[in-house]
Amino acid sequence: MIELRNITKKFYQKTKAITALSDVSLTVPEGKIFGVIGASGAGKSTLIRCVNLLEKPTSGEVIVAGQNLMNLSSKQLAKARRHIGMIFQHFNLLSSRTVFENVAFSLELDHTPKQEIQKRVSDLLSLVGLDEKHHDYPVNLSGGQKQRVAIARTLASNPKVLLCDEATSALDPATTKSILSLLKDINKRLNITILLITHEMDVVKDICDEVAVISEGKLIEQGAVSEVFSHPKTTLAKEFIASSLNLEIPIDYMERLVAEPATDKRPLLKLEFTGQSVDDPVLSEVARHFQIDSNVISARMDYAGGVKFGVMLIEVFGTQENSLRAIEFYKNKNIKVEVLGYV
Ligand SMILES: Nc1ncnc2c1ncn2[C@@H]1O[C@H](COP(=O)(O)OP(=O)(O)OP(=O)(O)O)[C@@H](O)[C@H]1O
């Protein structure tokens, strides 16, 4: 549904050329959700803006729904863009129009009959969960509600493709979840292909089928989410995965933590489960084999694309010799073990 072929984008500032994208190629199959993740300045916004030619690539091809957008006249491009919806981090609603009028805007421009507009907008507002808000103005809505209006507005023109430019970055975690689940729902129900850019691995984990990692204008890794989570090849992909598994040592453990073993102290271990870790009941196996008891201090286990991964802090009770054997056992199961200290 979306194909970028060898896209390069250069910006020129006086005599200086900045290469924002360098030979980027990606394919998003129909009905899929594809995420592009990268740090600030990596080229994400430029990439997504190239898909509807808000930025014209310096070279390369942009093919959406079988049409090579680079070859179209401006009139043809305007028509093709109607099938490419876009939502933004800061919603971009018209503040002088009500929720209803914002969603109706593109239909009015199209001279859609009034009755039809009434029905279509009501259906869309119902779809995004805003039945009660027809006559409210954007200023009186929460961030999540504003993004729902923006989604309804873009759906009004029956897009085949939805581009999401950091659509949840201005929202709190709970609202982010609800908007992501709305996007997933739209993707499934209306078979709309979604390309999103984000700097948060959680967004990718929650809704994407496929992911590409962008760094300094280049796609350095891409594949199915399960594949990238289970076998990340680049350091950057590993860092993004680790960032979605951030676990901190609780303060009272931190206060007791020392670097060296002592008779009255127990090891505090961090166990990291990746897609390569063996999916066995390891805590109870360690208890049985090595007479080691484990106290789980905190844990964050998750699934992405059918792969279990996560991180766990455990306090280990047992002899020093058995603790070392348990650590070896975990390592043999491809679980990454770090001795954080002794508590
Ligand atoms: N209009 C422009 N003129 C000159 N340079 C630009 C322009 N737009 C982007 N750039 C440069 O291109 C590079 C990529 O920028 P881009 O905004 O695409 O990154 P990003 O990954 O979206 O970053 P962020 O997450 O901070 O928005 C940066 O070095 C940026 O300074």
Short mmCIF file of C-alpha atoms and ligand atoms in Angstrom, two decimals:
data_model
loop_
_atom_site.label_atom_id
_atom_site.label_comp_id
_atom_site.label_asym_id
_atom_site.label_seq_id
_atom_site.Cartn_x
_atom_site.Cartn_y
_atom_site.Cartn_z
CA MET A 1 0.00 0.00 0.00
CA ILE A 2 2.94 2.31 0.70
CA GLU A 3 6.29 1.92 -0.95
CA LEU A 4 9.25 4.24 -0.54
CA ARG A 5 12.05 3.47 -2.98
CA ASN A 6 15.50 4.88 -2.35
CA ILE A 7 14.29 8.15 -0.88
CA THR A 8 16.91 10.81 -0.28
CA LYS A 9 15.95 14.20 1.07
CA LYS A 10 18.37 17.08 1.33
CA PHE A 11 17.66 20.47 2.81
CA TYR A 12 19.75 23.38 1.66
CA GLN A 13 20.61 26.20 4.03
CA LYS A 14 22.60 28.81 2.12
CA THR A 15 25.56 26.78 0.88
CA LYS A 16 25.14 23.97 3.41
CA ALA A 17 23.28 20.76 2.49
CA ILE A 18 21.67 18.70 5.26
CA THR A 19 20.86 15.13 4.32
CA ALA A 20 17.74 14.34 6.37
CA LEU A 21 17.05 11.01 4.61
CA SER A 22 19.55 8.85 2.83
CA ASP A 23 18.46 6.07 0.47
CA VAL A 24 15.43 5.03 2.54
CA SER A 25 13.34 2.14 1.23
CA LEU A 26 10.37 0.56 2.95
CA THR A 27 7.19 -1.27 2.08
CA VAL A 28 3.98 -1.26 4.09
CA PRO A 29 1.59 -4.03 3.03
CA GLU A 30 -2.13 -3.27 2.91
CA GLY A 31 -3.87 -3.50 6.28
CA LYS A 32 -0.67 -3.46 8.34
CA ILE A 33 0.54 -1.05 11.00
CA PHE A 34 4.15 -0.05 10.39
CA GLY A 35 6.14 1.95 12.94
CA VAL A 36 9.30 3.95 12.34
CA ILE A 37 11.21 4.58 15.55
CA GLY A 38 14.14 6.90 16.05
CA ALA A 39 15.65 9.53 18.29
CA SER A 40 15.14 13.26 17.91
CA GLY A 41 16.58 14.56 14.65
CA ALA A 42 16.87 11.09 13.09
CA GLY A 43 14.60 12.04 10.18
CA LYS A 44 11.23 10.61 11.24
CA SER A 45 9.10 13.68 10.48
CA THR A 46 10.82 14.19 7.15
CA LEU A 47 10.18 10.56 6.27
CA ILE A 48 6.47 10.60 7.05
CA ARG A 49 6.02 13.97 5.31
CA CYS A 50 7.60 12.46 2.18
CA VAL A 51 4.80 9.88 1.98
CA ASN A 52 2.19 12.51 1.05
CA LEU A 53 4.80 14.80 -0.52
CA LEU A 54 4.40 17.51 2.12
CA GLU A 55 8.17 17.25 1.64
CA LYS A 56 9.23 16.41 -1.88
CA PRO A 57 12.11 13.91 -1.86
CA THR A 58 15.29 15.04 -3.58
CA SER A 59 15.36 11.64 -5.26
CA GLY A 60 13.52 8.34 -5.09
CA GLU A 61 9.98 7.10 -5.65
CA VAL A 62 6.87 7.35 -3.46
CA ILE A 63 4.17 4.87 -4.38
CA VAL A 64 0.87 4.89 -2.50
CA ALA A 65 -2.00 2.59 -3.45
CA GLY A 66 -0.28 1.78 -6.73
CA GLN A 67 0.24 5.42 -7.75
CA ASN A 68 3.68 6.94 -8.13
CA LEU A 69 3.09 10.31 -6.47
CA MET A 70 6.30 11.81 -7.86
CA ASN A 71 4.86 11.65 -11.39
CA LEU A 72 1.55 13.41 -10.66
CA SER A 73 0.51 16.93 -11.60
CA SER A 74 -0.44 19.13 -8.64
CA LYS A 75 -4.13 18.56 -9.39
CA GLN A 76 -3.68 14.79 -9.50
CA LEU A 77 -1.59 14.95 -6.34
CA ALA A 78 -4.31 16.85 -4.49
CA LYS A 79 -6.74 14.09 -5.46
CA ALA A 80 -4.36 11.30 -4.42
CA ARG A 81 -3.77 13.00 -1.06
CA ARG A 82 -7.46 12.68 -0.23
CA HIS A 83 -6.80 8.97 0.32
CA ILE A 84 -3.87 9.68 2.61
CA GLY A 85 -5.03 10.86 6.04
CA MET A 86 -2.65 12.37 8.54
CA ILE A 87 -2.79 13.08 12.26
CA PHE A 88 -0.32 15.15 14.22
CA GLN A 89 1.19 15.44 17.69
CA HIS A 90 -0.59 18.76 18.32
CA PHE A 91 -3.88 17.77 16.64
CA ASN A 92 -4.10 20.84 14.32
CA LEU A 93 -7.82 21.43 14.87
CA LEU A 94 -9.56 24.63 13.82
CA SER A 95 -10.20 26.45 17.09
CA SER A 96 -13.08 28.56 15.75
CA ARG A 97 -15.05 25.47 14.69
CA THR A 98 -16.93 23.04 16.89
CA VAL A 99 -16.06 19.35 17.01
CA PHE A 100 -18.81 18.65 14.47
CA GLU A 101 -17.68 21.46 12.18
CA ASN A 102 -14.05 20.32 12.32
CA VAL A 103 -15.02 16.85 11.16
CA ALA A 104 -17.44 18.22 8.57
CA PHE A 105 -14.87 20.59 7.05
CA SER A 106 -13.53 18.42 4.22
CA LEU A 107 -17.04 17.21 3.36
CA GLU A 108 -18.23 20.83 3.07
CA LEU A 109 -15.32 21.62 0.75
CA ASP A 110 -16.48 18.68 -1.35
CA HIS A 111 -20.05 20.08 -1.50
CA THR A 112 -21.43 16.96 0.15
CA PRO A 113 -25.20 17.38 0.75
CA LYS A 114 -26.04 18.65 4.27
CA GLN A 115 -28.04 15.60 5.32
CA GLU A 116 -25.26 13.30 4.27
CA ILE A 117 -22.74 15.38 6.23
CA GLN A 118 -24.98 15.19 9.30
CA LYS A 119 -25.12 11.39 9.15
CA ARG A 120 -21.48 10.82 8.23
CA VAL A 121 -20.09 13.14 10.92
CA SER A 122 -22.39 11.67 13.57
CA ASP A 123 -21.27 8.15 12.64
CA LEU A 124 -17.61 9.15 12.75
CA LEU A 125 -17.94 10.88 16.11
CA SER A 126 -19.65 7.81 17.41
CA LEU A 127 -16.84 5.60 16.06
CA VAL A 128 -14.23 7.64 17.94
CA GLY A 129 -16.31 7.78 21.12
CA LEU A 130 -17.34 11.45 21.04
CA ASP A 131 -21.15 11.20 20.74
CA GLU A 132 -21.64 13.80 23.43
CA LYS A 133 -19.23 16.41 22.11
CA HIS A 134 -20.70 17.57 18.78
CA HIS A 135 -21.09 21.19 19.85
CA ASP A 136 -17.99 21.62 22.00
CA TYR A 137 -15.04 23.72 20.88
CA PRO A 138 -11.51 22.24 20.82
CA VAL A 139 -10.40 24.50 23.68
CA ASN A 140 -12.79 22.66 26.00
CA LEU A 141 -11.52 19.17 25.13
CA SER A 142 -8.76 17.06 26.68
CA GLY A 143 -5.73 16.09 24.57
CA GLY A 144 -7.10 12.60 23.99
CA GLN A 145 -10.48 13.99 22.89
CA LYS A 146 -8.77 16.43 20.52
CA GLN A 147 -6.86 13.56 18.92
CA ARG A 148 -10.15 11.65 18.55
CA VAL A 149 -11.62 14.62 16.68
CA ALA A 150 -8.53 14.72 14.46
CA ILE A 151 -8.92 11.01 13.72
CA ALA A 152 -12.63 11.42 12.88
CA ARG A 153 -11.78 14.42 10.66
CA THR A 154 -9.22 12.46 8.68
CA LEU A 155 -11.54 9.45 8.34
CA ALA A 156 -14.19 11.70 6.77
CA SER A 157 -12.42 11.48 3.42
CA ASN A 158 -12.28 7.67 3.46
CA PRO A 159 -8.49 7.34 3.48
CA LYS A 160 -6.80 4.08 2.53
CA VAL A 161 -3.72 5.13 4.44
CA LEU A 162 -3.30 6.94 7.75
CA LEU A 163 -0.04 8.67 8.61
CA CYS A 164 0.52 9.32 12.31
CA ASP A 165 3.16 11.89 13.15
CA GLU A 166 3.98 11.31 16.85
CA ALA A 167 0.21 11.17 17.43
CA THR A 168 0.46 10.21 21.09
CA SER A 169 3.56 12.12 22.15
CA ALA A 170 1.59 14.93 23.78
CA LEU A 171 -0.65 12.55 25.74
CA ASP A 172 -0.36 10.90 29.16
CA PRO A 173 0.22 7.12 29.30
CA ALA A 174 -3.43 6.12 29.88
CA THR A 175 -4.70 8.40 27.09
CA THR A 176 -1.91 7.13 24.84
CA LYS A 177 -3.17 3.57 25.38
CA SER A 178 -6.74 4.54 24.52
CA ILE A 179 -5.71 6.37 21.33
CA LEU A 180 -3.49 3.45 20.29
CA SER A 181 -6.34 1.04 20.79
CA LEU A 182 -8.61 3.31 18.73
CA LEU A 183 -6.02 3.30 15.92
CA LYS A 184 -5.80 -0.48 16.08
CA ASP A 185 -9.60 -0.69 15.97
CA ILE A 186 -9.74 1.57 12.90
CA ASN A 187 -7.01 -0.46 11.24
CA LYS A 188 -8.93 -3.69 11.76
CA ARG A 189 -12.46 -2.45 11.17
CA LEU A 190 -11.82 -0.23 8.16
CA ASN A 191 -8.73 -2.03 6.84
CA ILE A 192 -6.77 1.23 6.84
CA THR A 193 -3.01 0.86 6.47
CA ILE A 194 -1.15 2.87 9.12
CA LEU A 195 2.37 4.29 9.02
CA LEU A 196 3.40 5.93 12.26
CA ILE A 197 6.52 7.56 13.56
CA THR A 198 7.43 7.58 17.21
CA HIS A 199 10.33 7.79 19.63
CA GLU A 200 8.64 5.38 22.06
CA MET A 201 9.14 1.63 21.82
CA ASP A 202 5.93 1.12 23.81
CA VAL A 203 3.92 2.49 20.88
CA VAL A 204 5.59 0.03 18.52
CA LYS A 205 5.11 -2.81 20.97
CA ASP A 206 1.44 -2.06 21.51
CA ILE A 207 0.13 -1.78 17.96
CA CYS A 208 2.68 -2.28 15.20
CA ASP A 209 3.07 -5.36 13.02
CA GLU A 210 6.35 -4.18 11.55
CA VAL A 211 8.99 -1.71 12.62
CA ALA A 212 11.95 0.12 11.15
CA VAL A 213 14.66 1.84 13.17
CA ILE A 214 15.93 5.13 11.75
CA SER A 215 19.21 6.75 12.67
CA GLU A 216 20.85 9.76 11.04
CA GLY A 217 18.49 9.54 8.07
CA LYS A 218 19.10 5.84 7.37
CA LEU A 219 16.92 2.83 8.10
CA ILE A 220 19.36 0.66 10.01
CA GLU A 221 17.04 -2.21 10.83
CA GLN A 222 13.56 -3.35 9.89
CA GLY A 223 11.34 -6.36 10.20
CA ALA A 224 8.37 -7.89 11.99
CA VAL A 225 8.02 -6.55 15.55
CA SER A 226 8.45 -10.06 16.98
CA GLU A 227 11.65 -10.52 14.98
CA VAL A 228 13.18 -7.17 15.95
CA PHE A 229 12.26 -7.69 19.62
CA SER A 230 13.64 -11.22 19.68
CA HIS A 231 16.75 -10.68 17.57
CA PRO A 232 17.65 -6.98 17.58
CA LYS A 233 20.73 -6.59 15.42
CA THR A 234 21.79 -3.04 16.09
CA THR A 235 22.78 -1.40 19.37
CA LEU A 236 20.12 1.26 18.80
CA ALA A 237 17.32 -1.30 18.44
CA LYS A 238 18.56 -2.96 21.66
CA GLU A 239 18.52 0.40 23.44
CA PHE A 240 14.96 1.15 22.33
CA ILE A 241 13.82 -2.25 23.57
CA ALA A 242 15.62 -1.76 26.89
CA SER A 243 14.02 1.69 27.24
CA SER A 244 10.57 0.11 27.16
CA LEU A 245 11.63 -2.13 30.05
CA ASN A 246 12.98 0.43 32.41
CA LEU A 247 13.00 -0.92 35.99
CA GLU A 248 14.41 0.98 38.91
CA ILE A 249 15.64 -0.43 42.19
CA PRO A 250 13.13 0.56 44.93
CA ILE A 251 14.52 3.26 47.24
CA ASP A 252 14.74 1.16 50.43
CA TYR A 253 16.67 -1.54 48.56
CA MET A 254 18.89 1.13 47.05
CA GLU A 255 19.74 2.39 50.56
CA ARG A 256 20.79 -1.09 51.67
CA LEU A 257 22.66 -1.95 48.49
CA VAL A 258 26.43 -2.58 48.79
CA ALA A 259 28.89 -3.58 46.08
CA GLU A 260 30.64 -6.50 47.86
CA PRO A 261 29.18 -9.73 49.31
CA ALA A 262 28.76 -9.88 53.12
CA THR A 263 27.50 -12.59 55.45
CA ASP A 264 24.25 -10.80 56.28
CA LYS A 265 23.57 -9.69 52.67
CA ARG A 266 21.94 -11.41 49.69
CA PRO A 267 22.62 -10.89 45.97
CA LEU A 268 20.24 -8.62 44.10
CA LEU A 269 19.96 -9.85 40.52
CA LYS A 270 18.55 -8.29 37.40
CA LEU A 271 17.28 -10.91 34.98
CA GLU A 272 16.63 -9.80 31.42
CA PHE A 273 14.45 -11.99 29.23
CA THR A 274 14.70 -11.48 25.49
CA GLY A 275 13.21 -13.42 22.60
CA GLN A 276 16.26 -15.69 22.79
CA SER A 277 15.61 -16.67 26.42
CA VAL A 278 14.29 -20.13 26.93
CA ASP A 279 10.62 -19.98 27.90
CA ASP A 280 10.89 -22.21 30.99
CA PRO A 281 9.62 -21.76 34.56
CA VAL A 282 13.15 -20.83 35.61
CA LEU A 283 12.52 -19.48 39.11
CA SER A 284 11.00 -22.72 40.33
CA GLU A 285 13.62 -24.80 38.49
CA VAL A 286 16.37 -22.87 40.28
CA ALA A 287 14.56 -23.41 43.58
CA ARG A 288 14.40 -27.17 42.98
CA HIS A 289 17.87 -27.71 41.57
CA PHE A 290 19.93 -25.41 43.77
CA GLN A 291 17.87 -24.81 46.94
CA ILE A 292 17.62 -21.13 46.05
CA ASP A 293 14.64 -19.04 47.10
CA SER A 294 13.87 -15.94 45.10
CA ASN A 295 12.04 -12.85 46.23
CA VAL A 296 10.74 -10.90 43.25
CA ILE A 297 11.23 -7.21 44.08
CA SER A 298 9.86 -5.82 40.83
CA ALA A 299 9.22 -7.17 37.38
CA ARG A 300 8.04 -6.08 34.00
CA MET A 301 7.21 -8.94 31.71
CA ASP A 302 5.55 -8.35 28.39
CA TYR A 303 4.75 -9.76 24.99
CA ALA A 304 5.42 -8.25 21.58
CA GLY A 305 4.47 -10.06 18.43
CA GLY A 306 4.10 -13.32 20.39
CA VAL A 307 7.52 -13.13 22.04
CA LYS A 308 7.91 -12.94 25.80
CA PHE A 309 10.45 -10.48 27.07
CA GLY A 310 10.99 -8.49 30.19
CA VAL A 311 13.10 -7.67 33.17
CA MET A 312 12.96 -8.76 36.79
CA LEU A 313 14.76 -7.76 40.00
CA ILE A 314 15.13 -10.63 42.45
CA GLU A 315 16.70 -11.04 45.85
CA VAL A 316 18.37 -14.44 46.11
CA PHE A 317 18.39 -16.58 49.29
CA GLY A 318 20.89 -19.48 49.35
CA THR A 319 24.54 -20.33 49.80
CA GLN A 320 27.06 -18.37 47.79
CA GLU A 321 28.05 -21.49 45.84
CA ASN A 322 24.45 -22.28 44.93
CA SER A 323 23.78 -18.65 43.99
CA LEU A 324 26.66 -18.82 41.50
CA ARG A 325 25.32 -22.08 40.09
CA ALA A 326 21.87 -20.49 39.72
CA ILE A 327 23.39 -17.56 37.82
CA GLU A 328 25.13 -20.00 35.45
CA PHE A 329 21.81 -21.83 35.01
CA TYR A 330 20.03 -18.60 34.00
CA LYS A 331 22.80 -17.72 31.57
CA ASN A 332 22.52 -21.13 29.95
CA LYS A 333 18.85 -20.35 29.33
CA ASN A 334 19.90 -17.19 27.49
CA ILE A 335 18.68 -14.97 30.27
CA LYS A 336 20.94 -11.98 30.79
CA VAL A 337 22.01 -11.78 34.44
CA GLU A 338 23.49 -8.81 36.20
CA VAL A 339 24.47 -8.80 39.88
CA LEU A 340 23.42 -5.32 40.91
CA GLY A 341 24.97 -5.69 44.38
CA TYR A 342 24.05 -7.13 47.77
CA VAL A 343 21.12 -6.17 50.02
N1 LIG B 1 13.04 22.43 6.70
C1 LIG B 1 14.24 22.04 7.08
N2 LIG B 1 15.34 22.74 6.77
C2 LIG B 1 16.57 22.34 7.14
N3 LIG B 1 16.82 21.21 7.85
C3 LIG B 1 15.76 20.49 8.21
C4 LIG B 1 14.42 20.84 7.86
N4 LIG B 1 13.58 19.89 8.36
C5 LIG B 1 14.35 19.01 8.99
N5 LIG B 1 15.65 19.33 8.91
C6 LIG B 1 16.82 18.58 9.46
O1 LIG B 1 16.68 17.23 9.04
C7 LIG B 1 17.06 16.34 10.09
C8 LIG B 1 15.89 15.42 10.41
O2 LIG B 1 14.82 16.17 10.98
P1 LIG B 1 13.40 15.55 11.35
O3 LIG B 1 12.54 16.65 11.86
O4 LIG B 1 12.91 14.76 10.22
O5 LIG B 1 13.81 14.57 12.54
P2 LIG B 1 12.87 13.85 13.60
O6 LIG B 1 13.42 12.48 13.75
O7 LIG B 1 11.45 13.97 13.22
O8 LIG B 1 13.15 14.67 14.92
P3 LIG B 1 12.11 15.10 16.11
O9 LIG B 1 11.66 13.82 16.74
O10 LIG B 1 12.97 15.93 17.02
O11 LIG B 1 11.01 15.86 15.45
C9 LIG B 1 17.48 17.21 11.25
O12 LIG B 1 18.88 17.36 11.20
C10 LIG B 1 16.80 18.54 10.96
O13 LIG B 1 17.52 19.61 11.52
#
